[in-house]
PDB file of C-alpha atoms in Angstrom:
ATOM      1  CA  MET A   1      34.176 -21.758  54.890  1.00 92.00           C
ATOM      2  CA  LEU A   2      35.039 -21.888  50.877  1.00 94.00           C
ATOM      3  CA  ARG A   3      38.167 -20.457  51.289  1.00 94.00           C
ATOM      4  CA  ALA A   4      39.063 -23.247  53.332  1.00 94.00           C
ATOM      5  CA  ARG A   5      36.926 -25.752  50.903  1.00 95.00           C
ATOM      6  CA  ASP A   6      38.286 -24.477  47.634  1.00 94.00           C
ATOM      7  CA  ALA A   7      42.105 -25.035  49.162  1.00 94.00           C
ATOM      8  CA  MET A   8      40.835 -28.358  49.712  1.00 94.00           C
ATOM      9  CA  ASP A   9      39.370 -28.730  45.829  1.00 93.00           C
ATOM     10  CA  HIS A  10      42.744 -27.276  44.682  1.00 93.00           C
ATOM     11  CA  SER A  11      44.951 -28.385  46.452  1.00 92.00           C
ATOM     12  CA  TYR A  12      43.514 -32.259  47.045  1.00 91.00           C
ATOM     13  CA  ALA A  13      46.245 -34.556  46.906  1.00 91.00           C
ATOM     14  CA  GLN A  14      48.404 -32.573  49.439  1.00 91.00           C
ATOM     15  CA  PRO A  15      48.900 -33.687  53.354  1.00 88.00           C
ATOM     16  CA  LEU A  16      46.220 -31.699  54.297  1.00 89.00           C
ATOM     17  CA  ASP A  17      44.972 -31.726  58.175  1.00 91.00           C
ATOM     18  CA  VAL A  18      42.418 -30.154  60.365  1.00 94.00           C
ATOM     19  CA  PRO A  19      44.792 -27.091  61.953  1.00 95.00           C
ATOM     20  CA  ALA A  20      46.017 -26.331  58.569  1.00 93.00           C
ATOM     21  CA  LEU A  21      42.608 -26.044  57.091  1.00 94.00           C
ATOM     22  CA  ALA A  22      41.258 -23.990  60.200  1.00 95.00           C
ATOM     23  CA  ARG A  23      44.107 -20.965  60.030  1.00 94.00           C
ATOM     24  CA  ILE A  24      42.900 -20.318  56.206  1.00 93.00           C
ATOM     25  CA  ALA A  25      39.638 -19.922  57.867  1.00 94.00           C
ATOM     26  CA  HIS A  26      40.704 -17.989  60.950  1.00 95.00           C
ATOM     27  CA  VAL A  27      39.025 -20.354  63.574  1.00 95.00           C
ATOM     28  CA  SER A  28      39.306 -22.950  65.816  1.00 96.00           C
ATOM     29  CA  PRO A  29      40.316 -26.193  65.048  1.00 95.00           C
ATOM     30  CA  ALA A  30      37.274 -27.672  66.894  1.00 95.00           C
ATOM     31  CA  HIS A  31      34.924 -24.864  65.422  1.00 96.00           C
ATOM     32  CA  PHE A  32      36.348 -25.152  62.029  1.00 96.00           C
ATOM     33  CA  THR A  33      35.468 -29.136  62.240  1.00 96.00           C
ATOM     34  CA  ARG A  34      32.426 -28.150  63.637  1.00 96.00           C
ATOM     35  CA  THR A  35      30.968 -25.075  61.172  1.00 96.00           C
ATOM     36  CA  PHE A  36      32.231 -26.671  58.360  1.00 96.00           C
ATOM     37  CA  ARG A  37      30.018 -30.185  58.827  1.00 96.00           C
ATOM     38  CA  ALA A  38      26.960 -27.473  59.565  1.00 96.00           C
ATOM     39  CA  THR A  39      27.758 -26.172  56.552  1.00 95.00           C
ATOM     40  CA  PHE A  40      28.628 -28.426  53.609  1.00 95.00           C
ATOM     41  CA  GLY A  41      27.169 -31.886  55.417  1.00 95.00           C
ATOM     42  CA  GLU A  42      30.166 -33.667  55.500  1.00 95.00           C
ATOM     43  CA  THR A  43      32.981 -33.432  57.775  1.00 95.00           C
ATOM     44  CA  PRO A  44      36.304 -32.153  56.311  1.00 95.00           C
ATOM     45  CA  HIS A  45      38.419 -35.472  56.367  1.00 94.00           C
ATOM     46  CA  ARG A  46      35.351 -37.024  54.416  1.00 95.00           C
ATOM     47  CA  TYR A  47      34.809 -33.936  52.380  1.00 95.00           C
ATOM     48  CA  LEU A  48      38.621 -34.318  51.219  1.00 95.00           C
ATOM     49  CA  GLN A  49      38.600 -38.042  50.360  1.00 95.00           C
ATOM     50  CA  ARG A  50      35.524 -37.908  48.211  1.00 95.00           C
ATOM     51  CA  ARG A  51      37.672 -35.263  46.315  1.00 95.00           C
ATOM     52  CA  ARG A  52      40.235 -37.553  45.984  1.00 95.00           C
ATOM     53  CA  VAL A  53      37.796 -40.525  44.496  1.00 96.00           C
ATOM     54  CA  GLU A  54      36.501 -37.921  42.199  1.00 95.00           C
ATOM     55  CA  ARG A  55      39.597 -37.465  40.750  1.00 95.00           C
ATOM     56  CA  ALA A  56      40.817 -41.034  40.954  1.00 96.00           C
ATOM     57  CA  MET A  57      37.592 -42.147  39.173  1.00 95.00           C
ATOM     58  CA  TYR A  58      38.349 -39.397  36.190  1.00 94.00           C
ATOM     59  CA  LEU A  59      41.818 -40.833  35.807  1.00 95.00           C
ATOM     60  CA  LEU A  60      40.991 -44.341  36.128  1.00 95.00           C
ATOM     61  CA  ARG A  61      38.352 -43.627  32.948  1.00 92.00           C
ATOM     62  CA  GLU A  62      40.670 -41.190  31.235  1.00 92.00           C
ATOM     63  CA  THR A  63      43.731 -42.943  31.230  1.00 93.00           C
ATOM     64  CA  ASP A  64      45.061 -46.485  31.386  1.00 93.00           C
ATOM     65  CA  ARG A  65      47.858 -45.229  34.453  1.00 94.00           C
ATOM     66  CA  SER A  66      48.158 -47.924  37.065  1.00 95.00           C
ATOM     67  CA  VAL A  67      45.883 -47.826  40.088  1.00 96.00           C
ATOM     68  CA  THR A  68      48.542 -47.370  42.727  1.00 96.00           C
ATOM     69  CA  ASP A  69      50.190 -44.871  40.236  1.00 96.00           C
ATOM     70  CA  ILE A  70      47.104 -43.248  41.002  1.00 96.00           C
ATOM     71  CA  CYS A  71      45.891 -43.489  44.782  1.00 96.00           C
ATOM     72  CA  PHE A  72      49.199 -41.741  45.007  1.00 96.00           C
ATOM     73  CA  ASP A  73      48.639 -39.386  43.205  1.00 95.00           C
ATOM     74  CA  VAL A  74      45.606 -38.190  44.297  1.00 96.00           C
ATOM     75  CA  GLY A  75      47.321 -38.170  47.751  1.00 94.00           C
ATOM     76  CA  PHE A  76      46.069 -41.369  49.855  1.00 95.00           C
ATOM     77  CA  GLY A  77      49.325 -42.235  51.308  1.00 93.00           C
ATOM     78  CA  SER A  78      48.597 -47.088  50.661  1.00 94.00           C
ATOM     79  CA  LEU A  79      46.788 -48.970  48.383  1.00 95.00           C
ATOM     80  CA  GLY A  80      44.665 -50.575  50.292  1.00 95.00           C
ATOM     81  CA  THR A  81      43.695 -46.919  52.148  1.00 95.00           C
ATOM     82  CA  PHE A  82      42.534 -46.180  48.689  1.00 97.00           C
ATOM     83  CA  SER A  83      40.664 -49.091  48.045  1.00 97.00           C
ATOM     84  CA  ARG A  84      39.298 -49.476  51.078  1.00 96.00           C
ATOM     85  CA  THR A  85      37.711 -45.678  50.541  1.00 96.00           C
ATOM     86  CA  PHE A  86      36.808 -45.483  46.730  1.00 96.00           C
ATOM     87  CA  THR A  87      34.776 -48.850  47.272  1.00 96.00           C
ATOM     88  CA  GLY A  88      33.448 -47.163  50.115  1.00 95.00           C
ATOM     89  CA  ILE A  89      32.379 -43.973  48.020  1.00 94.00           C
ATOM     90  CA  VAL A  90      31.764 -45.756  44.670  1.00 94.00           C
ATOM     91  CA  GLY A  91      30.502 -49.001  45.960  1.00 94.00           C
ATOM     92  CA  ARG A  92      33.361 -50.728  43.459  1.00 94.00           C
ATOM     93  CA  SER A  93      36.508 -51.052  43.719  1.00 95.00           C
ATOM     94  CA  PRO A  94      39.277 -49.193  41.508  1.00 96.00           C
ATOM     95  CA  ARG A  95      40.075 -52.266  39.043  1.00 94.00           C
ATOM     96  CA  VAL A  96      36.391 -52.687  38.414  1.00 94.00           C
ATOM     97  CA  TYR A  97      35.044 -49.189  38.350  1.00 94.00           C
ATOM     98  CA  ARG A  98      38.042 -49.105  35.952  1.00 93.00           C
ATOM     99  CA  GLY A  99      36.270 -52.704  33.453  1.00 90.00           C
ATOM    100  CA  GLU A 100      32.336 -51.081  34.163  1.00 88.00           C
ATOM    101  CA  ALA A 101      34.033 -47.248  32.560  1.00 80.00           C
ATOM    102  CA  VAL A 102      33.807 -46.475  29.687  1.00 68.00           C
ATOM    103  CA  ALA A 103      35.539 -43.137  28.108  1.00 58.00           C
ATOM    104  CA  THR A 104      33.095 -40.446  26.415  1.00 58.00           C
ATOM    105  CA  GLY A 105      32.684 -37.343  23.980  1.00 63.00           C
ATOM    106  CA  VAL A 106      30.494 -35.748  26.453  1.00 64.00           C
ATOM    107  CA  PRO A 107      31.384 -32.395  28.420  1.00 68.00           C
ATOM    108  CA  THR A 108      33.088 -32.778  31.299  1.00 64.00           C
ATOM    109  CA  CYS A 109      30.508 -31.076  33.307  1.00 70.00           C
ATOM    110  CA  PHE A 110      28.074 -33.597  32.604  1.00 67.00           C
ATOM    111  CA  THR A 111      29.980 -36.416  33.281  1.00 63.00           C
ATOM    112  CA  LYS A 112      31.141 -35.022  36.539  1.00 65.00           C
ATOM    113  CA  ALA A 113      27.180 -34.536  37.672  1.00 68.00           C
ATOM    114  CA  TRP A 114      26.642 -37.999  35.993  1.00 65.00           C
ATOM    115  CA  THR A 115      29.029 -39.869  37.745  1.00 65.00           C
ATOM    116  CA  ARG A 116      29.339 -37.840  41.219  1.00 68.00           C
ATOM    117  CA  PRO A 117      29.613 -40.268  43.782  1.00 67.00           C
ATOM    118  CA  HIS A 118      26.386 -40.624  46.488  1.00 61.00           C
ATOM    119  CA  THR A 119      27.134 -40.933  49.676  1.00 55.00           C
TER     120      THR A 119
END
């Protein structure tokens, strides 16, 4: 399970599906989904979405790139899905988040802890 989660952390922008992740963990897709959820408290799909949104939060905060560019760079296939998922996890739209977020001069580990989505 840790190998599959590490692969998701490393390749979050790539198209990843349950069968490919199950092969990394050397289990069947059904067993992988059940075990991943039991181990990490969320489905593989939700974990991957959250990781993508966390990366998008960083890019929105630290760069002036467009929301559309960020959407595709973090692995979402459509701006609508990205906005809906981002709003569901963060509680506000990417544009509103960018307007409220302030780039800070604190270490990244603190910023990640403070801004980590809680769902």
